[in-house]
């Protein structure tokens, strides 16, 4: 007989054996595999809701052919299903008894009973679960766990699990040493993910109280709500705060904490993307979801219908993920700046949430990866959304700075207005006088400006103002501060410039203005300007005797000098006299 015929005969015989006896349950050699999630090594069966099996009856049932073998690392059967029995064969092939930790890493399961059977007799029995008082549990831990000393050879582990919530049973078996290491690693992972989200939440909460924009506050509530919800369904919150609040308390706590982050998250997305402006129907639908589904969950709580409330909670979770994507798509369609990144992070987070939710509900395999995907997805989304909010904050700050800058500028000439002059000149003034340096001001008035407006029109008058502003800008140094002081008046602050130097500069500007010629239908437009100058000179305005409040005085003195120019024929430059100084200082004192 050749090899091909031998292989065919062996395959036929195996198929024949399987058809008569079914697949034999695999055994876990704990010496070779000291740590695993044992779903694929576990057979299980469910009770009829009206009859609770004893251990003996369950063992008899497992010896029949009606039980099923797990297909994934964890066994997930759905929400509000009948109690389930599990059987796992454990082999200790060493010569010594070994300590192992056996755990079911789902905190919300209500009642879990465990038996270890060795050579036909029960050598250990424990009970725990969410319905058992914390101090009565085999290990005071966030989920059901106990430690067992397995003798040499084969032992059978039997578990009975009863719960109204999602029947997700990740049966974990590991040496005590490896179990402790896993706890430490898991704590670091959760601490890292929670740390990111809490830090971002607190930062944006501070921003909310600073800028009073609702999206920052809603984002903070969204993250804080999710962290608290995650702490709840991973059993950590229940362990710290509510360990003895009775059966089903954690189930209710978990689903109502879903409401907090889901509602805050959806309203945050509405505000961030401003959907009310361009997608009012979707915006209203989002509001309705945040009202109707939570109201149904409250009704379920009032009438103690946990299954109904659980269904609505998972519906809210799914709707939340779908609406996030729809909001992002609408924003992208209407070319909202934040839409693209929002859509990327929301699709990623929604995918992770749906996978985790489906794993808990029993639709996809439940394991370490699928269970923790929701935290990973939310952390990724939190970072992306924080980046979007930071962009918005920077944009708002830039808009604010632009508005402030615009408020300090004259819209016609682009020069500083009075407010802009004060903002720019005060620091320079204080620096100059404290360092004992020269400083001067020049006040300029366009001669007979009203005649220009009356004779050629206001548009030509505006051209004259812009032409004068252009001359002043061309003649200015980087340190000079130029402002349109009012109507047809201009003011220049000249740091490190004495009055004599300022007078020479003013004369050059006067000559350049005098040469300007503008065209108009009514003929050429020529005009002149008058200049009043005041600055540091030997005497009352010595650079070593200037005071903090002398800037206003110097401007008033320059105005007095300008008045003298107008009275004596215009188109001249006049520096201040000591008499002007004394008069202006006396006016300031009064």
Coordinates of C-alpha atoms in Angstrom, one line a residue:
X1 CA 0.0 0.0 0.0
X2 CA 1.5 3.3 -1.0
X3 CA 1.7 6.5 1.2
X4 CA -1.3 8.1 -0.5
X5 CA -3.6 5.2 0.2
X6 CA -2.4 5.0 3.8
X7 CA -3.2 8.7 4.3
X8 CA -6.7 8.3 2.8
X9 CA -7.4 5.3 5.1
X10 CA -6.2 7.2 8.2
X11 CA -8.4 10.2 7.3
X12 CA -11.4 7.9 6.8
X13 CA -10.9 6.2 10.2
X14 CA -10.5 9.6 12.0
X15 CA -13.7 10.8 10.4
X16 CA -15.5 7.6 11.4
X17 CA -14.3 8.0 15.0
X18 CA -15.4 11.7 15.1
X19 CA -18.9 10.8 13.8
X20 CA -19.4 8.3 16.6
X21 CA -17.7 10.0 19.6
X22 CA -17.4 13.7 18.7
X23 CA -14.2 15.8 19.2
X24 CA -12.4 14.8 22.4
X25 CA -11.9 17.8 24.8
X26 CA -8.3 19.0 24.6
X27 CA -6.3 19.0 27.8
X28 CA -4.1 21.9 29.0
X29 CA -0.6 20.9 29.9
X30 CA 0.2 23.6 32.4
X31 CA 3.9 22.7 32.4
X32 CA 4.2 23.5 28.7
X33 CA 1.6 26.4 28.8
X34 CA 1.9 28.1 32.2
X35 CA -0.3 31.0 31.2
X36 CA -3.3 31.2 28.8
X37 CA -6.9 32.2 28.3
X38 CA -8.6 28.8 28.1
X39 CA -11.7 29.3 25.9
X40 CA -10.5 27.0 23.1
X41 CA -9.8 24.3 25.7
X42 CA -13.2 24.6 27.4
X43 CA -16.4 22.8 26.8
X44 CA -19.6 24.4 27.9
X45 CA -23.4 23.9 28.2
X46 CA -26.3 26.0 29.3
X47 CA -29.0 25.3 31.9
X48 CA -32.7 25.5 31.3
X49 CA -33.8 28.7 33.0
X50 CA -36.2 26.7 35.2
X51 CA -33.7 24.2 36.6
X52 CA -30.4 24.7 38.3
X53 CA -28.0 21.8 37.8
X54 CA -25.9 20.3 40.6
X55 CA -22.3 19.5 40.0
X56 CA -23.1 15.8 39.6
X57 CA -25.7 16.6 37.0
X58 CA -23.4 18.9 35.2
X59 CA -20.6 16.3 35.1
X60 CA -23.1 13.8 33.7
X61 CA -24.2 16.3 31.1
X62 CA -20.6 16.9 30.1
X63 CA -20.2 13.2 29.4
X64 CA -23.0 13.4 26.8
X65 CA -22.4 14.6 23.2
X66 CA -24.5 17.8 23.5
X67 CA -21.9 20.1 24.9
X68 CA -19.9 22.6 22.8
X69 CA -16.2 23.4 22.7
X70 CA -15.1 27.0 22.7
X71 CA -13.8 28.4 19.5
X72 CA -12.0 31.5 20.8
X73 CA -9.9 32.5 23.7
X74 CA -13.0 33.6 25.6
X75 CA -16.5 32.3 25.6
X76 CA -19.2 35.0 24.8
X77 CA -22.8 34.1 24.8
X78 CA -24.7 37.4 24.7
X79 CA -26.9 39.4 27.1
X80 CA -29.3 37.9 29.7
X81 CA -28.7 34.3 28.7
X82 CA -29.2 31.2 30.8
X83 CA -26.5 30.2 33.3
X84 CA -23.6 28.3 31.8
X85 CA -21.4 25.5 32.9
X86 CA -17.8 25.2 31.8
X87 CA -15.4 22.3 32.0
X88 CA -11.6 22.5 31.5
X89 CA -9.1 19.7 31.8
X90 CA -5.8 20.7 33.5
X91 CA -2.7 18.6 33.5
X92 CA 0.2 19.2 36.0
X93 CA 2.9 17.0 34.5
X94 CA 5.5 18.0 37.1
X95 CA 6.4 15.8 40.1
X96 CA 5.3 18.6 42.6
X97 CA 2.0 20.3 43.4
X98 CA 1.9 23.8 41.7
X99 CA 0.1 27.0 42.6
X100 CA -2.0 28.6 39.9
X101 CA -4.4 31.5 39.8
X102 CA -7.7 30.8 38.1
X103 CA -9.8 33.9 37.2
X104 CA -12.7 35.1 35.1
X105 CA -11.7 38.6 34.0
X106 CA -15.2 40.0 33.6
X107 CA -16.1 42.1 36.7
X108 CA -19.9 42.3 36.2
X109 CA -20.7 38.6 36.2
X110 CA -23.1 38.1 39.1
X111 CA -22.5 34.6 40.5
X112 CA -19.5 32.3 39.7
X113 CA -19.1 29.0 41.4
X114 CA -15.9 26.9 40.8
X115 CA -15.0 23.3 41.6
X116 CA -11.7 21.5 41.1
X117 CA -12.2 17.8 40.8
X118 CA -9.2 15.4 41.1
X119 CA -9.6 11.6 40.7
X120 CA -13.4 11.8 41.0
X121 CA -13.5 14.0 44.2
X122 CA -13.9 17.7 44.8
X123 CA -10.6 19.1 46.2
X124 CA -11.6 22.8 46.2
X125 CA -14.8 24.8 45.9
X126 CA -15.1 28.6 45.9
X127 CA -17.9 31.1 45.1
X128 CA -17.7 34.7 44.1
X129 CA -18.9 37.2 41.6
X130 CA -20.6 40.6 41.7
X131 CA -23.4 39.4 43.8
X132 CA -21.1 38.2 46.6
X133 CA -20.0 40.6 49.3
X134 CA -16.4 41.8 48.7
X135 CA -15.0 40.4 51.9
X136 CA -16.6 37.0 51.2
X137 CA -15.0 36.6 47.8
X138 CA -12.1 34.1 47.4
X139 CA -9.8 37.0 46.5
X140 CA -10.7 40.6 47.2
X141 CA -10.2 41.5 43.7
X142 CA -11.8 43.5 40.8
X143 CA -13.0 40.2 39.2
X144 CA -13.5 36.6 40.2
X145 CA -10.2 34.9 41.0
X146 CA -8.9 32.3 43.3
X147 CA -5.6 30.4 43.8
X148 CA -5.4 26.6 43.7
X149 CA -2.7 24.1 44.3
X150 CA -3.0 21.5 41.5
X151 CA -1.7 18.0 42.3
X152 CA 0.3 16.0 39.9
X153 CA -1.7 14.6 37.0
X154 CA -5.1 15.6 35.6
X155 CA -7.6 17.8 37.4
X156 CA -10.9 19.0 36.0
X157 CA -12.1 22.6 36.6
X158 CA -15.9 23.1 36.6
X159 CA -17.4 26.6 36.6
X160 CA -21.0 27.7 36.8
X161 CA -21.6 31.3 35.8
X162 CA -24.9 33.2 36.2
X163 CA -25.4 36.8 35.1
X164 CA -28.1 39.2 33.8
X165 CA -25.4 41.3 32.0
X166 CA -23.3 40.2 29.0
X167 CA -22.1 36.7 29.4
X168 CA -18.5 37.2 28.5
X169 CA -16.3 34.6 30.2
X170 CA -12.5 35.0 29.6
X171 CA -11.3 32.1 31.7
X172 CA -7.6 32.8 32.6
X173 CA -5.3 30.2 34.1
X174 CA -1.7 31.0 35.0
X175 CA 1.0 30.4 37.6
X176 CA 0.7 32.8 40.5
X177 CA 4.0 34.4 39.6
X178 CA 2.9 35.1 36.0
X179 CA -0.6 36.3 37.2
X180 CA 1.1 38.9 39.4
X181 CA 3.3 40.1 36.5
X182 CA 0.2 40.3 34.3
X183 CA -1.6 42.4 37.0
X184 CA 1.4 44.8 37.1
X185 CA 1.6 45.1 33.3
X186 CA -2.2 45.7 33.1
X187 CA -2.0 48.4 35.7
X188 CA 0.7 50.2 33.8
X189 CA -1.3 49.9 30.6
X190 CA -4.5 51.3 32.1
X191 CA -2.5 54.0 34.0
X192 CA -0.9 55.1 30.8
X193 CA -4.1 55.3 28.8
X194 CA -6.1 56.9 31.7
X195 CA -3.3 59.3 32.4
X196 CA -3.3 60.6 28.8
X197 CA -7.1 61.2 28.9
X198 CA -7.3 62.7 32.4
X199 CA -4.4 65.1 31.6
X200 CA -6.1 66.2 28.4
X201 CA -9.4 66.5 30.2
X202 CA -8.0 68.7 32.9
X203 CA -6.1 70.9 30.5
X204 CA -9.2 71.5 28.4
X205 CA -11.3 72.1 31.5
X206 CA -9.0 74.9 32.5
X207 CA -9.3 76.3 29.0
X208 CA -13.0 76.1 29.3
X209 CA -13.0 78.2 32.5
X210 CA -10.6 80.6 30.8
X211 CA -12.3 81.1 27.4
X212 CA -15.9 79.9 28.2
X213 CA -16.3 78.1 25.0
X214 CA -18.7 75.0 25.4
X215 CA -16.7 72.6 23.3
X216 CA -13.8 72.7 25.7
X217 CA -16.0 71.9 28.7
X218 CA -17.9 69.2 26.8
X219 CA -14.6 67.6 25.6
X220 CA -13.4 67.5 29.2
X221 CA -16.7 65.9 30.4
X222 CA -16.5 63.4 27.5
X223 CA -13.0 62.2 28.5
X224 CA -13.7 62.2 32.3
X225 CA -17.0 60.4 31.7
X226 CA -15.3 57.7 29.6
X227 CA -12.5 57.2 32.1
X228 CA -15.0 56.8 35.0
X229 CA -17.0 54.4 32.8
X230 CA -13.9 52.4 31.9
X231 CA -12.9 52.2 35.6
X232 CA -16.4 50.9 36.3
X233 CA -16.7 48.1 33.7
X234 CA -13.1 47.0 34.3
X235 CA -14.1 46.5 38.0
X236 CA -11.7 49.1 39.4
X237 CA -14.2 51.7 40.5
X238 CA -16.5 49.0 42.0
X239 CA -13.5 47.6 43.9
X240 CA -12.5 51.0 45.4
X241 CA -15.9 52.6 46.1
X242 CA -18.9 50.3 45.8
X243 CA -17.8 46.7 46.5
X244 CA -20.8 45.9 48.8
X245 CA -23.6 47.6 47.1
X246 CA -25.3 44.4 46.2
X247 CA -25.9 42.3 43.1
X248 CA -26.5 44.0 39.8
X249 CA -25.3 47.4 41.1
X250 CA -22.2 47.3 38.9
X251 CA -24.5 46.4 35.9
X252 CA -26.6 49.5 36.5
X253 CA -23.5 51.7 37.3
X254 CA -21.8 50.6 34.0
X255 CA -24.7 51.3 31.7
X256 CA -25.6 54.7 33.3
X257 CA -21.9 55.8 33.1
X258 CA -22.2 55.0 29.4
X259 CA -24.8 57.8 29.2
X260 CA -22.4 60.4 30.6
X261 CA -19.6 60.1 28.1
X262 CA -21.9 59.3 25.1
X263 CA -24.1 62.4 25.7
X264 CA -21.1 64.7 26.4
X265 CA -19.3 63.3 23.3
X266 CA -22.2 63.8 20.9
X267 CA -22.8 67.4 22.1
X268 CA -19.1 68.1 21.9
X269 CA -19.0 66.9 18.3
X270 CA -22.0 69.1 17.5
X271 CA -20.3 72.2 18.9
X272 CA -16.9 71.5 17.5
X273 CA -18.2 70.9 14.0
X274 CA -21.0 73.5 14.3
X275 CA -23.5 71.1 12.6
X276 CA -26.5 73.3 13.5
X277 CA -25.5 75.7 10.8
X278 CA -25.3 73.3 7.8
X279 CA -26.9 70.0 8.9
X280 CA -29.9 71.0 11.1
X281 CA -31.7 67.7 10.6
X282 CA -28.7 65.6 11.7
X283 CA -28.1 68.1 14.6
X284 CA -31.6 67.6 15.8
X285 CA -31.4 63.8 15.4
X286 CA -28.3 63.8 17.6
X287 CA -30.1 65.8 20.3
X288 CA -33.1 63.4 20.1
X289 CA -30.8 60.4 20.6
X290 CA -29.2 62.0 23.7
X291 CA -32.6 62.5 25.2
X292 CA -34.7 59.5 24.1
X293 CA -32.4 56.5 24.7
X294 CA -31.2 57.7 28.2
X295 CA -34.9 58.4 29.1
X296 CA -35.7 54.8 28.1
X297 CA -32.8 53.6 30.3
X298 CA -34.2 55.5 33.2
X299 CA -37.6 54.0 32.7
X300 CA -35.9 50.5 32.7
X301 CA -34.2 51.4 36.0
X302 CA -37.5 52.5 37.6
X303 CA -39.2 49.3 36.6
X304 CA -36.0 47.2 37.4
X305 CA -35.8 46.0 33.8
X306 CA -32.0 45.5 33.5
X307 CA -32.1 43.5 30.3
X308 CA -34.1 46.3 28.6
X309 CA -31.7 49.0 29.9
X310 CA -28.7 46.9 28.8
X311 CA -30.1 46.7 25.3
X312 CA -30.6 50.5 25.2
X313 CA -27.1 51.0 26.6
X314 CA -25.5 49.0 23.8
X315 CA -27.8 50.7 21.3
X316 CA -26.7 54.1 22.6
X317 CA -23.0 53.0 22.4
X318 CA -23.5 51.9 18.8
X319 CA -25.6 55.0 17.8
X320 CA -22.9 57.2 19.4
X321 CA -20.2 55.7 17.2
X322 CA -22.4 55.9 14.0
X323 CA -23.4 59.5 14.7
X324 CA -19.8 60.5 15.3
X325 CA -19.0 59.3 11.8
X326 CA -22.1 60.9 10.2
X327 CA -21.3 64.2 11.9
X328 CA -17.7 64.0 10.5
X329 CA -19.0 63.1 7.0
X330 CA -21.4 66.1 7.0
X331 CA -18.6 68.4 8.2
X332 CA -16.3 67.1 5.5
X333 CA -19.0 67.6 2.9
X334 CA -19.4 71.2 3.9
X335 CA -15.6 71.7 4.1
X336 CA -15.3 72.4 7.8
X337 CA -11.7 72.8 8.7
X338 CA -11.7 70.2 11.5
X339 CA -13.6 67.6 9.5
X340 CA -10.9 65.5 8.0
X341 CA -9.0 64.8 11.2
X342 CA -12.2 64.5 13.2
X343 CA -13.5 61.8 10.7
X344 CA -10.2 59.9 10.9
X345 CA -10.1 59.7 14.7
X346 CA -13.9 59.1 15.0
X347 CA -13.8 56.2 12.5
X348 CA -10.9 54.7 14.4
X349 CA -12.5 55.1 17.8
X350 CA -15.9 54.0 16.5
X351 CA -14.3 50.8 15.1
X352 CA -12.6 50.1 18.4
X353 CA -15.8 50.7 20.4
X354 CA -17.9 48.5 18.1
X355 CA -15.4 45.7 18.3
X356 CA -15.2 45.9 22.1
X357 CA -19.0 46.1 22.3
X358 CA -19.4 43.2 19.9
X359 CA -16.9 41.2 21.9
X360 CA -18.8 41.7 25.2
X361 CA -22.1 41.0 23.5
X362 CA -20.6 37.7 22.0
X363 CA -20.6 38.6 18.3
X364 CA -16.8 38.6 17.9
X365 CA -14.1 36.8 19.9
X366 CA -13.5 38.3 23.4
X367 CA -9.9 38.5 24.4
X368 CA -7.3 41.0 25.7
X369 CA -7.1 42.8 22.4
X370 CA -10.8 43.2 21.7
X371 CA -11.6 44.1 25.3
X372 CA -9.0 46.8 25.6
X373 CA -9.5 48.2 22.0
X374 CA -12.0 50.7 23.3
X375 CA -9.4 52.3 25.6
X376 CA -6.8 52.4 22.9
X377 CA -9.3 53.8 20.3
X378 CA -10.5 56.4 22.8
X379 CA -7.0 57.5 23.7
X380 CA -6.1 57.9 20.0
X381 CA -9.3 59.9 19.5
X382 CA -8.6 62.0 22.6
X383 CA -5.2 63.0 21.3
X384 CA -6.6 63.9 17.9
X385 CA -9.5 65.9 19.3
X386 CA -7.2 67.7 21.7
X387 CA -5.1 68.6 18.6
X388 CA -8.2 70.0 16.9
X389 CA -9.1 72.0 20.0
X390 CA -5.6 73.3 20.2
X391 CA -5.8 74.4 16.6
X392 CA -9.1 76.1 17.3
X393 CA -7.6 77.8 20.3
X394 CA -4.7 79.0 18.3
X395 CA -7.0 80.2 15.5
X396 CA -9.2 82.0 18.1
X397 CA -6.1 83.7 19.5
X398 CA -4.9 84.7 16.1
X399 CA -8.3 86.1 15.3
X400 CA -8.2 88.0 18.6
X401 CA -4.8 89.4 17.9
X402 CA -5.8 90.4 14.4
X403 CA -8.9 92.1 15.8
X404 CA -6.8 93.9 18.4
X405 CA -4.3 94.9 15.8
X406 CA -7.2 96.1 13.5
X407 CA -8.6 98.1 16.4
X408 CA -5.3 99.9 16.8
X409 CA -4.9 100.7 13.1
X410 CA -6.4 103.5 11.0
X411 CA -8.3 101.7 8.2
X412 CA -7.6 104.4 5.6
X413 CA -3.9 104.9 5.9
X414 CA -2.8 101.7 7.7
X415 CA -1.0 103.8 10.4
X416 CA -1.6 103.6 14.1
X417 CA -4.7 105.3 15.5
X418 CA -4.6 107.0 18.9
X419 CA -5.1 103.7 20.7
X420 CA -2.4 102.0 18.6
X421 CA 0.0 104.9 19.2
X422 CA -0.5 104.6 23.0
X423 CA 0.0 100.8 22.9
X424 CA 3.2 101.1 20.8
X425 CA 4.7 104.4 22.2
X426 CA 4.4 103.9 26.0
X427 CA 7.0 101.0 26.3
X428 CA 9.4 102.9 24.1
X429 CA 8.9 106.2 26.0
X430 CA 9.6 104.5 29.4
X431 CA 12.7 102.8 28.0
X432 CA 14.1 106.0 26.5
X433 CA 13.6 108.2 29.6
X434 CA 14.9 105.6 32.0
X435 CA 18.0 105.2 29.9
X436 CA 18.5 109.0 29.7
X437 CA 18.2 109.1 25.9
X438 CA 16.8 111.8 23.6
X439 CA 13.2 111.6 22.4
X440 CA 11.0 113.9 20.3
X441 CA 7.6 114.1 18.8
X442 CA 6.4 115.8 15.5
X443 CA 2.8 116.8 15.1
X444 CA 1.7 117.4 11.5
X445 CA -1.5 119.1 10.1
X446 CA -2.4 119.2 6.4
X447 CA -3.0 122.8 5.4
X448 CA -6.5 123.8 4.3
X449 CA -7.7 120.2 4.1
X450 CA -11.4 121.2 4.2
X451 CA -10.9 123.1 1.0
X452 CA -9.6 120.0 -0.7
X453 CA -12.6 118.0 0.4
X454 CA -15.0 120.7 -0.6
X455 CA -13.3 121.4 -4.0
X456 CA -12.4 117.9 -5.1
X457 CA -14.5 115.6 -3.1
X458 CA -13.9 113.3 -0.1
X459 CA -12.4 110.5 -2.2
X460 CA -9.6 112.9 -3.3
X461 CA -9.3 114.0 0.3
X462 CA -8.7 110.4 1.2
X463 CA -6.0 110.2 -1.5
X464 CA -4.3 113.2 0.0
X465 CA -4.3 111.5 3.5
X466 CA -2.8 108.3 2.0
X467 CA -0.2 110.2 0.1
X468 CA 1.0 112.0 3.2
X469 CA 1.0 108.7 5.2
X470 CA 3.2 107.2 2.4
X471 CA 5.7 110.1 2.7
X472 CA 5.8 109.6 6.5
X473 CA 6.3 105.9 6.2
X474 CA 9.1 106.2 3.7
X475 CA 11.0 108.7 5.9
X476 CA 10.6 106.6 9.1
X477 CA 13.1 104.4 10.8
X478 CA 12.0 101.0 12.2
X479 CA 11.9 102.4 15.8
X480 CA 9.7 105.4 14.9
X481 CA 6.0 105.3 15.8
X482 CA 3.7 107.0 13.3
X483 CA 0.0 107.6 13.9
X484 CA -3.0 109.3 12.4
X485 CA -3.8 111.5 15.3
X486 CA -7.2 112.7 14.0
X487 CA -8.9 114.0 10.9
X488 CA -6.0 115.5 8.9
X489 CA -3.4 115.4 11.8
X490 CA -0.5 113.0 12.1
X491 CA 1.9 112.3 15.0
X492 CA 5.4 110.8 15.0
X493 CA 7.4 109.6 18.0
X494 CA 11.1 109.7 17.3
X495 CA 13.2 107.7 19.9
X496 CA 16.9 108.6 20.3
X497 CA 16.3 111.9 18.6
X498 CA 16.8 115.4 20.0
X499 CA 14.6 118.3 19.2
X500 CA 17.1 119.8 16.8
X501 CA 17.3 116.5 14.9
X502 CA 13.5 116.1 14.9
X503 CA 13.2 119.6 13.5
X504 CA 15.5 118.7 10.6
X505 CA 13.6 115.6 9.9
X506 CA 10.3 117.5 9.9
X507 CA 11.7 120.0 7.4
X508 CA 12.6 117.1 5.0
X509 CA 9.1 115.7 5.4
X510 CA 7.5 119.2 4.7
X511 CA 9.5 119.6 1.5
X512 CA 8.5 116.1 0.3
X513 CA 4.8 116.8 1.0
X514 CA 5.0 120.1 -0.8
X515 CA 6.2 118.3 -3.9
X516 CA 3.2 115.9 -4.0
X517 CA 0.8 116.5 -6.9
X518 CA -2.3 114.5 -7.4
X519 CA -4.5 114.5 -10.5
X520 CA -8.2 115.0 -10.6
X521 CA -10.9 116.0 -13.2
X522 CA -10.9 119.4 -11.6
X523 CA -7.2 119.9 -12.1
X524 CA -4.0 119.1 -10.2
X525 CA -4.1 118.9 -6.4
X526 CA -1.2 120.4 -4.6
X527 CA -1.1 120.9 -0.9
X528 CA 1.3 121.6 2.1
X529 CA 1.5 120.7 5.7
X530 CA 2.4 122.5 9.0
X531 CA 4.7 120.9 11.6
X532 CA 5.1 121.4 15.4
X533 CA 8.1 119.8 17.0
X534 CA 9.0 119.2 20.7
X535 CA 11.8 117.1 22.2
X536 CA 14.7 116.9 24.5
X537 CA 16.8 120.1 24.7
X538 CA 18.9 121.7 27.3
X539 CA 16.5 123.2 29.7
X540 CA 13.1 122.0 31.0
X541 CA 13.0 119.0 28.6
X542 CA 16.5 117.8 29.3
X543 CA 16.8 114.0 28.6
X544 CA 18.0 113.4 32.1
X545 CA 14.9 115.2 33.6
X546 CA 12.0 113.6 31.7
X547 CA 9.2 112.1 33.7
X548 CA 6.9 109.2 33.1
X549 CA 4.0 111.5 32.4
X550 CA 5.9 113.9 30.2
X551 CA 4.8 112.2 26.9
X552 CA 1.4 113.9 27.1
X553 CA 3.2 117.2 27.9
X554 CA 5.5 117.0 25.0
X555 CA 2.6 116.2 22.6
X556 CA 0.7 119.2 24.0
X557 CA 3.8 121.4 23.5
X558 CA 4.2 120.2 19.9
X559 CA 0.5 121.1 19.4
X560 CA 1.2 124.6 20.8
X561 CA 4.1 125.0 18.3
X562 CA 1.8 123.7 15.5
X563 CA -0.8 126.3 16.5
X564 CA 1.8 129.0 16.2
X565 CA 2.7 127.8 12.7
X566 CA -0.9 127.9 11.6
X567 CA -1.2 131.4 13.0
X568 CA 1.9 132.6 11.1
X569 CA 1.0 131.4 7.6
X570 CA 1.3 127.5 7.6
X571 CA 3.7 125.3 5.6
X572 CA 6.4 125.7 8.2
X573 CA 8.2 123.7 10.9
X574 CA 8.3 125.2 14.3
X575 CA 10.1 123.9 17.4
X576 CA 8.7 124.4 20.9
X577 CA 9.8 127.3 23.1
X578 CA 10.4 127.3 26.8
X579 CA 7.2 129.3 27.1
X580 CA 5.3 126.5 25.4
X581 CA 6.8 124.0 27.8
X582 CA 5.9 125.9 30.9
X583 CA 2.3 126.5 29.7
X584 CA 1.7 122.9 28.8
X585 CA 3.2 121.5 32.0
X586 CA 1.0 123.9 34.0
X587 CA -2.1 122.7 32.0
X588 CA -1.2 119.1 32.8
X589 CA -0.9 119.8 36.5
X590 CA -4.2 121.6 36.6

